[in-house]
Tab-separated table of C-alpha atoms in Angstrom:
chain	number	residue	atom	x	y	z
J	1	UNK	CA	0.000	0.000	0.000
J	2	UNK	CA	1.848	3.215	-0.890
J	3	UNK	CA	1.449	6.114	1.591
J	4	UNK	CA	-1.381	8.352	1.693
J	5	UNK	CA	-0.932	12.364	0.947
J	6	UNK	CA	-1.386	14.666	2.341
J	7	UNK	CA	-4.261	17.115	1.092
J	8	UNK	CA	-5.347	20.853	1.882
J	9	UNK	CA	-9.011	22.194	1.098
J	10	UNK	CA	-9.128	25.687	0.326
J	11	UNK	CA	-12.400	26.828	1.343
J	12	UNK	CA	-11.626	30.744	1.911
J	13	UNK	CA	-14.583	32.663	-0.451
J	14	UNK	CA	-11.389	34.632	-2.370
J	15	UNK	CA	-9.127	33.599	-4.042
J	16	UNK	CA	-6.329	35.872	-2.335
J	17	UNK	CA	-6.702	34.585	1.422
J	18	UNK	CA	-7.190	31.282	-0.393
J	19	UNK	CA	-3.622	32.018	-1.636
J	20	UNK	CA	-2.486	33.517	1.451
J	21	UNK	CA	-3.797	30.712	3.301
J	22	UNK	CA	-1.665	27.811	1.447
J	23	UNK	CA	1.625	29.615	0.791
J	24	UNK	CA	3.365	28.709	4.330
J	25	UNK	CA	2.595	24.942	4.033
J	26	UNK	CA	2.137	24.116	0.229
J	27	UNK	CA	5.913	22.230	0.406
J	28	UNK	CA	4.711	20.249	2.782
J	29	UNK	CA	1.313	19.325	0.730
J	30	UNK	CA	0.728	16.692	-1.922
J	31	UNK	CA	-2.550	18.045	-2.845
J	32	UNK	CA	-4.369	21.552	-3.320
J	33	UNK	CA	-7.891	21.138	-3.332
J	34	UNK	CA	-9.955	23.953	-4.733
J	35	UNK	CA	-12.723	23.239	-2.403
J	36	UNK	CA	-16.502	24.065	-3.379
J	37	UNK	CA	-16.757	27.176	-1.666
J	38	UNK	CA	-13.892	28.918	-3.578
J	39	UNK	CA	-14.967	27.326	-6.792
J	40	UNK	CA	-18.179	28.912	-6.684
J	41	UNK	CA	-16.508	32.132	-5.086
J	42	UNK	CA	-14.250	33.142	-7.496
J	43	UNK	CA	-14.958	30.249	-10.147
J	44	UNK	CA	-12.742	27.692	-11.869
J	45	UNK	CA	-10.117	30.657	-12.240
J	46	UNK	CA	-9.177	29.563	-8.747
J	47	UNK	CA	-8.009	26.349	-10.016
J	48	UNK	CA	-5.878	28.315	-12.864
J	49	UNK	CA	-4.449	30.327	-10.754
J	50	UNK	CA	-3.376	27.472	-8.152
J	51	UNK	CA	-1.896	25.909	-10.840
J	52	UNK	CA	0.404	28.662	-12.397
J	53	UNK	CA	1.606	28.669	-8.901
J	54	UNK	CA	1.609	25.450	-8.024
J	55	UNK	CA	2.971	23.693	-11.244
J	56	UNK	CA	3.703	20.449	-9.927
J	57	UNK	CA	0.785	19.661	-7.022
J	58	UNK	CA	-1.594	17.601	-7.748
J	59	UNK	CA	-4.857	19.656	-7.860
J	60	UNK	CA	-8.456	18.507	-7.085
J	61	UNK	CA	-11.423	20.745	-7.817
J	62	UNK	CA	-14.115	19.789	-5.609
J	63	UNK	CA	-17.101	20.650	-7.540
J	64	UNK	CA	-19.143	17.965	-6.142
J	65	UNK	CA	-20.887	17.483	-9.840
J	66	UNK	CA	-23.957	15.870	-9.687
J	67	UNK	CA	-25.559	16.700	-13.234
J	68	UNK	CA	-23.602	18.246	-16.445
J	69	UNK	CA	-20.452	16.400	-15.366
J	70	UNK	CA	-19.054	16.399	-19.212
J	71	UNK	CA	-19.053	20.543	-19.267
J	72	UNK	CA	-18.316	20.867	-15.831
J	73	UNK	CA	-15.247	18.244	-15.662
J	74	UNK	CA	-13.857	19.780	-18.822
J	75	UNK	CA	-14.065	23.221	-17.490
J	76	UNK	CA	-12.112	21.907	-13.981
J	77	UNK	CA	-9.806	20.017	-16.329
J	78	UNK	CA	-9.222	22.731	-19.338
J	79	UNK	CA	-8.393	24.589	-15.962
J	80	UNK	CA	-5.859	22.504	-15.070
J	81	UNK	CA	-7.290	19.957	-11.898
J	82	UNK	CA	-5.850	16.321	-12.041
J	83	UNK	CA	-9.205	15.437	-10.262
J	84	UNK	CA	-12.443	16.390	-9.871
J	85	UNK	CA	-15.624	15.445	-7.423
J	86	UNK	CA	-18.746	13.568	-8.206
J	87	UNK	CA	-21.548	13.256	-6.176
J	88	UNK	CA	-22.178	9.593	-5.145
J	89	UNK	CA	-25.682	11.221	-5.872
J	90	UNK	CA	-25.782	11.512	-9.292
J	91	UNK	CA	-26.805	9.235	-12.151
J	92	UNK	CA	-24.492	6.566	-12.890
J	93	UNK	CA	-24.260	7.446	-16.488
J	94	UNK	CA	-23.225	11.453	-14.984
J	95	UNK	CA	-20.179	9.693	-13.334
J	96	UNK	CA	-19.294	7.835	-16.805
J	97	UNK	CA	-19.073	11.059	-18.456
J	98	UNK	CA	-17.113	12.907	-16.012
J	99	UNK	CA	-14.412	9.717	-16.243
J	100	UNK	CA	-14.225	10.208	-19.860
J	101	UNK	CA	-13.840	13.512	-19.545
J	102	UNK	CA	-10.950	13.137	-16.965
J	103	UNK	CA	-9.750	10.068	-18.696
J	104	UNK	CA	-8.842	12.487	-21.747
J	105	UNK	CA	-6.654	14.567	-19.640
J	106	UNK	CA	-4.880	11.961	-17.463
J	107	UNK	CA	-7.016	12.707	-14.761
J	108	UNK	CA	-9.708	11.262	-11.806
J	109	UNK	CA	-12.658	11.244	-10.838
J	110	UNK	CA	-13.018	11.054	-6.959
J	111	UNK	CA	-16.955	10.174	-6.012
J	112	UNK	CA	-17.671	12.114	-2.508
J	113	UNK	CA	-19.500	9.967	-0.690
J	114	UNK	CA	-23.123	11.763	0.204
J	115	UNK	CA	-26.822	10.642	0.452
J	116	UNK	CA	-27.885	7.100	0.240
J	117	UNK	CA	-25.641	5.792	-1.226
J	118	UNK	CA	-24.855	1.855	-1.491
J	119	UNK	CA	-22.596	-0.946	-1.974
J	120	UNK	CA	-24.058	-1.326	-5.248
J	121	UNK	CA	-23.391	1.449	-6.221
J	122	UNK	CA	-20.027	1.057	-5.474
J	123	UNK	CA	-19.850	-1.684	-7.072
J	124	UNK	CA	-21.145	0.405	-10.300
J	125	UNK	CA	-18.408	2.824	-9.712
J	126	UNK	CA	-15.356	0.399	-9.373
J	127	UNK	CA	-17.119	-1.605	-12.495
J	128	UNK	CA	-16.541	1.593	-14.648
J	129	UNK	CA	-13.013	1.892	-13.337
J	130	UNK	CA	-13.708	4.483	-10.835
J	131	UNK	CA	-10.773	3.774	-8.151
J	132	UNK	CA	-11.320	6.790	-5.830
J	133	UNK	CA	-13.400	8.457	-3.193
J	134	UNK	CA	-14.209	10.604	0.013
J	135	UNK	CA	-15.267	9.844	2.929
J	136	UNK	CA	-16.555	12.374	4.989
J	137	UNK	CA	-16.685	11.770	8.676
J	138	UNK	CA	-20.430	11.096	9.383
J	139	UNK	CA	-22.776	14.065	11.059
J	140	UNK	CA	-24.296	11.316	13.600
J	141	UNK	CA	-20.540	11.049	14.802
J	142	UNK	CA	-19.561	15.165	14.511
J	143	UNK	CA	-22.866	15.827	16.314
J	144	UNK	CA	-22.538	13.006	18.895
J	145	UNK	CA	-18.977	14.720	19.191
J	146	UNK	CA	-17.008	11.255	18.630
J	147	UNK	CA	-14.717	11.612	15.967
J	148	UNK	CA	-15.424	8.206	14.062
J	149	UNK	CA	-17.620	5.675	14.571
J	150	UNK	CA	-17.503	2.153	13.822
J	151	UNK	CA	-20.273	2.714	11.545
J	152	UNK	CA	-17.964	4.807	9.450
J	153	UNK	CA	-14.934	2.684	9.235
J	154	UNK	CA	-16.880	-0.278	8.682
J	155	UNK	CA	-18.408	1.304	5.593
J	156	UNK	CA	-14.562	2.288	4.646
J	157	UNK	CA	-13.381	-1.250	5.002
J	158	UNK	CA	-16.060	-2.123	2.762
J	159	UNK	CA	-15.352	0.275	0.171
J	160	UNK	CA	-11.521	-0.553	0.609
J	161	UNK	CA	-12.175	-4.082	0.083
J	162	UNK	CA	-13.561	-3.077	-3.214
J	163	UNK	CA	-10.271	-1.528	-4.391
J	164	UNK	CA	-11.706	2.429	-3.745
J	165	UNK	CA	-8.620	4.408	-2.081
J	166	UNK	CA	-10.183	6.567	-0.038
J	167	UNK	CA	-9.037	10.507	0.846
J	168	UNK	CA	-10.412	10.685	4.718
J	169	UNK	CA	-11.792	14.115	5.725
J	170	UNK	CA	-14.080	15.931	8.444
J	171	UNK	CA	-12.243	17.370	11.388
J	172	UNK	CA	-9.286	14.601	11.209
J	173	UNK	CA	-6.184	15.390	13.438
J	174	UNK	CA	-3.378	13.469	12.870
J	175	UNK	CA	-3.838	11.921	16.167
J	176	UNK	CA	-6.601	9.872	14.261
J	177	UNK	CA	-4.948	8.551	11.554
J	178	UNK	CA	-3.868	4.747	13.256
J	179	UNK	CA	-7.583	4.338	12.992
J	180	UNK	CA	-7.436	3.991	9.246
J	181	UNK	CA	-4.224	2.266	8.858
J	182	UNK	CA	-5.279	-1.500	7.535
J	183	UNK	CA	-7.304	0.799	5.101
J	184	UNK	CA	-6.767	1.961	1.597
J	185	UNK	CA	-5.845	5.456	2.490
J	186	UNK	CA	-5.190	7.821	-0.253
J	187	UNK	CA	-5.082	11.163	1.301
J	188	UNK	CA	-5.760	12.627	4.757
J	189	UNK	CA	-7.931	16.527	4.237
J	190	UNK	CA	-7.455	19.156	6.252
J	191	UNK	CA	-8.093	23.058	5.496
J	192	UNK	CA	-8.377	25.379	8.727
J	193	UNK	CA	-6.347	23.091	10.729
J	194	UNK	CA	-3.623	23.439	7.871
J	195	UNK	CA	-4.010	27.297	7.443
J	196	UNK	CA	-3.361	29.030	10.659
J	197	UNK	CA	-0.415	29.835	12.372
J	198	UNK	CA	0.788	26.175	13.377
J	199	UNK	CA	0.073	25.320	10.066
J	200	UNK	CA	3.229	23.887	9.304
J	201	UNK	CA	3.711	21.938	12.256
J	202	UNK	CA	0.890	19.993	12.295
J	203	UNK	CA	1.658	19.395	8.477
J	204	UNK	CA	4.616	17.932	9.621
J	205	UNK	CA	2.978	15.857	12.365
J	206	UNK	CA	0.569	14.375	9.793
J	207	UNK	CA	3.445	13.292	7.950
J	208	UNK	CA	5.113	11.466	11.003
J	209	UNK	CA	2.204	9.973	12.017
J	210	UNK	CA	1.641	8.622	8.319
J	211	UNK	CA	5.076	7.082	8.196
J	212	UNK	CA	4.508	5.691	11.552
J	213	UNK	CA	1.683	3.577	9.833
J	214	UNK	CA	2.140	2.977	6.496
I	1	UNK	CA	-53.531	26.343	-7.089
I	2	UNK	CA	-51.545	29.271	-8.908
I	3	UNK	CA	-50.453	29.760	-12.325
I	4	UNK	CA	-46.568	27.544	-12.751
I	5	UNK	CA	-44.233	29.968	-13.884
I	6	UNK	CA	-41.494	30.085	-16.475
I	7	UNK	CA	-38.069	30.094	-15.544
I	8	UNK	CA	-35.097	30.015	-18.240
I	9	UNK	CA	-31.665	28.013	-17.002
I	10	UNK	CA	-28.499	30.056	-18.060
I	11	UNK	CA	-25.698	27.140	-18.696
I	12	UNK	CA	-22.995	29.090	-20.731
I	13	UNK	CA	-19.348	28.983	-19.700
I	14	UNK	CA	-19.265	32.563	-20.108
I	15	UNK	CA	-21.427	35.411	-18.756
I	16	UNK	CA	-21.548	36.809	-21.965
I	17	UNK	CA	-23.181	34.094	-24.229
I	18	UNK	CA	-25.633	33.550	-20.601
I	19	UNK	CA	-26.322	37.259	-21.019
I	20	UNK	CA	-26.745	37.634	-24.861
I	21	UNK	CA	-28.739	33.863	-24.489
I	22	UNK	CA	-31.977	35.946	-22.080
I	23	UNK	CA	-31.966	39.450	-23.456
I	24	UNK	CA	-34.113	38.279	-26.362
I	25	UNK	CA	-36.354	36.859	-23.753
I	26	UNK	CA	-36.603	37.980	-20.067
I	27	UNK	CA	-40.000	39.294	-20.807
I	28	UNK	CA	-41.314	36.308	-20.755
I	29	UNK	CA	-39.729	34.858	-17.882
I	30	UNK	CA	-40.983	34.853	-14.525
I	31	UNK	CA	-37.364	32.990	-13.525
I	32	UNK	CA	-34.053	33.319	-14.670
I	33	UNK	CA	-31.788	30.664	-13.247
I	34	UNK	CA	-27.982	30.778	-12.970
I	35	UNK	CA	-27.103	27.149	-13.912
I	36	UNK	CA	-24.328	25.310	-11.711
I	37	UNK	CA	-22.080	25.395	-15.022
I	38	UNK	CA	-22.322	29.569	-15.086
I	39	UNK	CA	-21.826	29.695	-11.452
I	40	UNK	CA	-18.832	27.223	-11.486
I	41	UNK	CA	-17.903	29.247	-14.970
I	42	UNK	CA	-17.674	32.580	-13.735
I	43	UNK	CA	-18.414	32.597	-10.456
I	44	UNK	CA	-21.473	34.133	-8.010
I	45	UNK	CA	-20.857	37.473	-9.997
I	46	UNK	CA	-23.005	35.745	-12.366
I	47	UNK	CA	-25.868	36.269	-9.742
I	48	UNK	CA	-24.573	40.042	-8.954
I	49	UNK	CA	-24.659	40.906	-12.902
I	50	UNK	CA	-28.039	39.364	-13.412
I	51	UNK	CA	-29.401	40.621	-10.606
I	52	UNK	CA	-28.698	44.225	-11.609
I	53	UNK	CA	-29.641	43.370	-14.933
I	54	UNK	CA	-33.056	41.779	-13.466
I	55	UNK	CA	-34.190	43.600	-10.573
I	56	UNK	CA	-37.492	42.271	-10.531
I	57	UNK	CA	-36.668	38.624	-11.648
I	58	UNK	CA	-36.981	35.503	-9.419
I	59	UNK	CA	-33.479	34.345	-9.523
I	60	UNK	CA	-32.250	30.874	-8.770
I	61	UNK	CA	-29.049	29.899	-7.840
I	62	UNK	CA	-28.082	26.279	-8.953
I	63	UNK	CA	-25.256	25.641	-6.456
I	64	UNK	CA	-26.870	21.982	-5.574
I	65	UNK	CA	-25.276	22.560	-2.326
I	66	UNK	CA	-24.050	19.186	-0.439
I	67	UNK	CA	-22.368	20.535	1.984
I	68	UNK	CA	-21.330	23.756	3.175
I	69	UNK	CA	-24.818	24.802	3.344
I	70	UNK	CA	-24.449	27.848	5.091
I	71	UNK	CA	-21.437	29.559	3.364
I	72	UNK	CA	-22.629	29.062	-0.299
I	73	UNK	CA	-26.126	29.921	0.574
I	74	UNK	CA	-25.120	32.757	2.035
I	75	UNK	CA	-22.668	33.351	-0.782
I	76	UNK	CA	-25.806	33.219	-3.340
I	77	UNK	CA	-28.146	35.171	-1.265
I	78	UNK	CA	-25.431	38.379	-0.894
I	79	UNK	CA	-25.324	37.980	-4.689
I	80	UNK	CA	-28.767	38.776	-5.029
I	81	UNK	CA	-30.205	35.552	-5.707
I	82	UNK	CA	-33.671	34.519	-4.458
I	83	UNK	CA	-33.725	31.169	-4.311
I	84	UNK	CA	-30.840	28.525	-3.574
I	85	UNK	CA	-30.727	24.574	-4.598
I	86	UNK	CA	-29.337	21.997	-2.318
I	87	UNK	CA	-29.186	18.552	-3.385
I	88	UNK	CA	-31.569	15.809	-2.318
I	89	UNK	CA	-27.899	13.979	-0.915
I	90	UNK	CA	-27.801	16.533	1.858
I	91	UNK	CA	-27.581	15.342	4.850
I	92	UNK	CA	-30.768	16.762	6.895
I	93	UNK	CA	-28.544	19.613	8.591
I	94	UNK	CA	-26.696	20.418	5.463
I	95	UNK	CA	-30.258	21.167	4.008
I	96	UNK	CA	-31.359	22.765	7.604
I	97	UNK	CA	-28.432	25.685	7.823
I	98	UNK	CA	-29.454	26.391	3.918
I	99	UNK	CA	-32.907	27.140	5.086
I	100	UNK	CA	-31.813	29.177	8.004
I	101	UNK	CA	-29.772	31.533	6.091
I	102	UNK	CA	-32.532	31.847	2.926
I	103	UNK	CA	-34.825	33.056	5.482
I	104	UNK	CA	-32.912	35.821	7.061
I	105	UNK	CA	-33.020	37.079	2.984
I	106	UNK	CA	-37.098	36.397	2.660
I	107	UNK	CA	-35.478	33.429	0.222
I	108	UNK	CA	-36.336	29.932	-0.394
I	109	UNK	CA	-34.093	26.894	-0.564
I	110	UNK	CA	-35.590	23.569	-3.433
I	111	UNK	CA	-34.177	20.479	-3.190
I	112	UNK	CA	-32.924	19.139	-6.214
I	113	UNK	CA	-34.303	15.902	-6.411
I	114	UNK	CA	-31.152	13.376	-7.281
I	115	UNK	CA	-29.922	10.161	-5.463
I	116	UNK	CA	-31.704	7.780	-3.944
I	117	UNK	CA	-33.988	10.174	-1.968
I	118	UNK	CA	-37.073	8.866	0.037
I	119	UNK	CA	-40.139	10.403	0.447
I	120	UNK	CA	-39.206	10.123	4.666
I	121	UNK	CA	-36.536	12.286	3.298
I	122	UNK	CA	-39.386	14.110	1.122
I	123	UNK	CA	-41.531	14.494	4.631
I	124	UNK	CA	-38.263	15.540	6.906
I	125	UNK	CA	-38.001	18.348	4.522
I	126	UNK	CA	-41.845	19.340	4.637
I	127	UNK	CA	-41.384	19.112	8.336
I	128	UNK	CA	-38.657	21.942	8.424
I	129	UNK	CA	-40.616	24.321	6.012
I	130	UNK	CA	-38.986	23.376	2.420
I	131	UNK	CA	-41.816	24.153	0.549
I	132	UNK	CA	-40.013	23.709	-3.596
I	133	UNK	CA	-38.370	21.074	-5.296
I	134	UNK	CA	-37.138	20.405	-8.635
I	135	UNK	CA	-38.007	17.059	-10.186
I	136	UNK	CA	-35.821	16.228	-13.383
I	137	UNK	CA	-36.919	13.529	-15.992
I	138	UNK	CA	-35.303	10.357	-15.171
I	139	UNK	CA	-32.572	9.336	-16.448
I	140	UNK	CA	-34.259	6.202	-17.765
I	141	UNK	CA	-37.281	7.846	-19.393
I	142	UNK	CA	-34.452	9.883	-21.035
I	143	UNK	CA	-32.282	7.121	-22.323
I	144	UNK	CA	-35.317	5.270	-23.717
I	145	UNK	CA	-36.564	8.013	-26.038
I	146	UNK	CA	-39.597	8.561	-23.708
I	147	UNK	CA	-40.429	11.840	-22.209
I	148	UNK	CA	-42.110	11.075	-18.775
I	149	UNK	CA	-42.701	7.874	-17.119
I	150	UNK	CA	-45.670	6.895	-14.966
I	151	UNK	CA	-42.825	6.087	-12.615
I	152	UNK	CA	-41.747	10.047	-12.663
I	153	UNK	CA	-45.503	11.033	-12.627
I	154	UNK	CA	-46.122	8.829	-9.429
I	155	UNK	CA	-43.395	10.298	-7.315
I	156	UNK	CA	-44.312	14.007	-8.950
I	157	UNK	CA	-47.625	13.057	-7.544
I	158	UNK	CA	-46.398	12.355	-4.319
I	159	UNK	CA	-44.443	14.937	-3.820
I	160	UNK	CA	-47.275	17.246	-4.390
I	161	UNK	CA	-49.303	15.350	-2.320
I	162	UNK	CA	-46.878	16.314	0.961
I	163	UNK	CA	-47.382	19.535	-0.074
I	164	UNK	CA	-43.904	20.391	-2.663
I	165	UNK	CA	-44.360	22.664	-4.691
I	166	UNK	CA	-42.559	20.988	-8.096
I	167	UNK	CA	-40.284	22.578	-10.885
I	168	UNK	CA	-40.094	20.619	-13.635
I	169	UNK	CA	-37.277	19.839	-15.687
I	170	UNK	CA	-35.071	17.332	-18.546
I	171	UNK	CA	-36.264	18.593	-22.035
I	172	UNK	CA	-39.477	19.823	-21.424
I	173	UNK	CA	-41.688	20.752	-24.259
I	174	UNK	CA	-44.890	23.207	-24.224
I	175	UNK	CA	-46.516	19.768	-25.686
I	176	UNK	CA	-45.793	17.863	-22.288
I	177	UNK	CA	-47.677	20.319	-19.490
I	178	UNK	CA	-50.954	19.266	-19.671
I	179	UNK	CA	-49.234	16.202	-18.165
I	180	UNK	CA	-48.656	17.956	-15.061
I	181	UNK	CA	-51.895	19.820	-14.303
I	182	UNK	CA	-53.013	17.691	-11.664
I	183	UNK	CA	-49.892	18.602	-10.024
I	184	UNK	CA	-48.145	21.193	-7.332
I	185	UNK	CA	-46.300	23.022	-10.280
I	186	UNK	CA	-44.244	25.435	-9.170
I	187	UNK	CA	-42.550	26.360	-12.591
I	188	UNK	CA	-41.426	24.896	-15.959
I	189	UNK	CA	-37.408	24.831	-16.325
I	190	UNK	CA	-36.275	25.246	-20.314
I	191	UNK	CA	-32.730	26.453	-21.236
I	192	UNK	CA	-31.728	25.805	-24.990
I	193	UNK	CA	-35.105	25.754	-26.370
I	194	UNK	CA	-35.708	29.392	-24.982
I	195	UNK	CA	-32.051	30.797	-25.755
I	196	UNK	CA	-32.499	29.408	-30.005
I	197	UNK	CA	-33.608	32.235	-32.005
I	198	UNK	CA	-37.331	31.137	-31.808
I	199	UNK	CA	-36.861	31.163	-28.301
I	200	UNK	CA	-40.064	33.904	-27.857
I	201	UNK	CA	-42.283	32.118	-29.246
I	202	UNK	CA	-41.439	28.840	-27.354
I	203	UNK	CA	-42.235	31.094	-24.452
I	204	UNK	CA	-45.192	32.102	-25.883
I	205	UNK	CA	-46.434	28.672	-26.383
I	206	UNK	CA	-45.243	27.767	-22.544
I	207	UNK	CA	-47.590	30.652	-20.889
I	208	UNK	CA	-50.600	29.778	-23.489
I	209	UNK	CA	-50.101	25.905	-21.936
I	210	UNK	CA	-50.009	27.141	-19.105
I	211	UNK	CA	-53.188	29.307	-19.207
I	212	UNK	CA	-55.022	26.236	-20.878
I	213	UNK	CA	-54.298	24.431	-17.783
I	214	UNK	CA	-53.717	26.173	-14.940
C-alpha cells in the first residue's frame, strides 16, 4: 500500500486569502484542493491560478458534480485539476461522463461519498473503473462529538475491500490517523487546521504519524 | 392552485453568451436561473450581474449545495439571488443551515431531487418548512426516447401530495404540461429551447399551456 498524501481544502470565499492561506505549508502538501466554496466564489479561475503557482501539485477541484459532469469536468480540467468530485448522488451514467472527460486529460474522478448511497453502487463505480473516493466523517458522529464511529470505518473497510482508495476528511487530526491504517488510504484533508499559524507543524505531524503507519 | 411559472436556465461557460442567451427573452420569464455550469464558470458574480440586470426577476441559484450549506447559501443570497438549490444527498442539517440563512433574505431553498432520496426524506423536509423542489426527468425515461414515465408522474404526484411545490425539468416541451396539471407546479425549467432564435415564441407557447391548464 503506498502512503497516503497529504491534502489541503481551500475553502476561503477569495481567491487571495485562499492564496495567502496555502503559501506557508504548500511544500509540505501533496494536494491543493480547490474546495466548493472557492470554486463557486471566485470560479474555476481559482483552479488556474493554483496551478500557475503550483505547477507540480496535484490539484483537485471539488465541484461535487452531480448533473452536467461532461461541461463541468472539462471546465475543472481545461483549468488545469488532475481530479475532480462527483456526487455519489448523481446518475451513474453522470459519473461515466465525467471519467471520460478526466480520462482524456490523465485525470480522476473522486466520487464524494453523500446521500444514500450503497454498496451497489459502489460496485457500479469500481465496475466503470472508478478507483477513488471521500469519505466524509459522518454528522451522527460530529454531532454526537465522537470523531469516528464504527459505523464509518466499517463502511470504509467495505469500500476498501472493493479496491476504492479513499481521501479521509471531516475534522481529522493526525492523532486519528492509526484508525485507518489496515485501510486503503489515499489522502488525509485538512483546510483550517492546515491554514493558521501552526500550520506547518501539524503538516509535519501528519506526515510522522503517516510514516509511523504505512 | 396558482399559475406555474417560467423560468429560463443560463448554462454558458461565459457570462456573456448567458447574457446575450436571455436578453431576447426575459420578458417572458418569470425565472431566470444561474445554472451550476455559469456559477462554477464565472463565479457568483453571475448572480450580482443578473441581478442588476433583473431587478425584478426571481433568480435561482443552482449551487446543488451538499455541503457547506451555510457559506454558499449565504454566498448566493449576498449575490442577489432569491432562491438557492441543495441537493436531495444533503444530509438533513446540510439542508437545515441552507434554510436558516434563505430566510434571514425572505429566500427559499428547493431540493434538487437526485440520489436515492425517500419520500421520509421528502416528509423531513416538509417538516422543516422546504416548501419547492425540482423534479428532473429520469434518467431512464431519457435514455429510452420517452419523455415522462408513470414512474416520474407517481413520485411528482407524491411529492405534491406532501405539499412540494414541483419545478419541472429534462427537455421539457410546451406539448408535455398538460401532463402535469393535476400537479403542485411550481414552474417549468427550459434552457436551450428558450435561448435558439425562436426562443419567444417557445415562451409564448409555454404561458398559453399554461393558461389552458392552470
Amino acid at each position: 500500500m503506498s502512503k497516503p498524501l497529504l491534502q489541503m481544502a481551500l475553502d476561503a470565499t477569495d481567491i487571495d486569502t485562499a492564496l495567502a492561506s496555502v503559501e506557508h505549508v504548500a511544500n509540505q502538501l501533496d494536494i491543493i484542493e480547490v474546495g466548493t466554496i472557492l470554486a463557486f466564489a471566485h470560479g474555476v479561475e481559482s483552479v488556474s491560478i493554483l496551478r500557475k503557482k503550483y505547477p507540480d501539485h496535484i490539484i483537485v477541484c471539488d465541484m461535487k458534480i452531480t448533473d452536467a459532469s461532461a461541461i463541468l469536468s472539462r471546465l475543472a480540467m481545461e483549468a488545469g485539476a488532475n481530479w475532480v468530485t462527483v456526487s455519489a448522488a448523481a446518475h451513474i451514467e453522470t459519473i461515466r461522463a465525467a471519467k471520460k472527460v478526466t480520462d482524456e486529460f490523465n485525470g480522476e474522478v473522486q466520487i464524494e461519498l453523500y446521500g444514500h448511497w450503497t454498496l451497489e453502487d459502489a460496485k457500479a463505480w469500481v465496475d466503470m473503473g472508478i478507483t477513488q473516493a471521500i469519505y466524509h466523517r459522518s454528522r451522527d458522529a460530529e454531532l454526537a462529538g465522537v470523531s469516528w464511529t464504527e459505523a464509518d470505518l466499517e463502511k470504509m473497510h467495505k469500500l476498501s475491500e472493493l479496491g476504492i482508495e479513499l481521501s479521509i476528511t471531516g475534522g481529522i487530526v493526525p492523532e486519528d490517523l492509526h484508525l485507518f491504517k489496515h485501510l486503503s488510504a489515499k489522502a488525509f484533508i485538512a483546510g483550517r487546521a492546515l491554514a493558521g499559524e501552526n500550520g506547518c507543524e501539524i503538516a509535519e505531524t501528519f506526515h510522522s504519524e503517516i510514516g509511523k503507519h504505512w
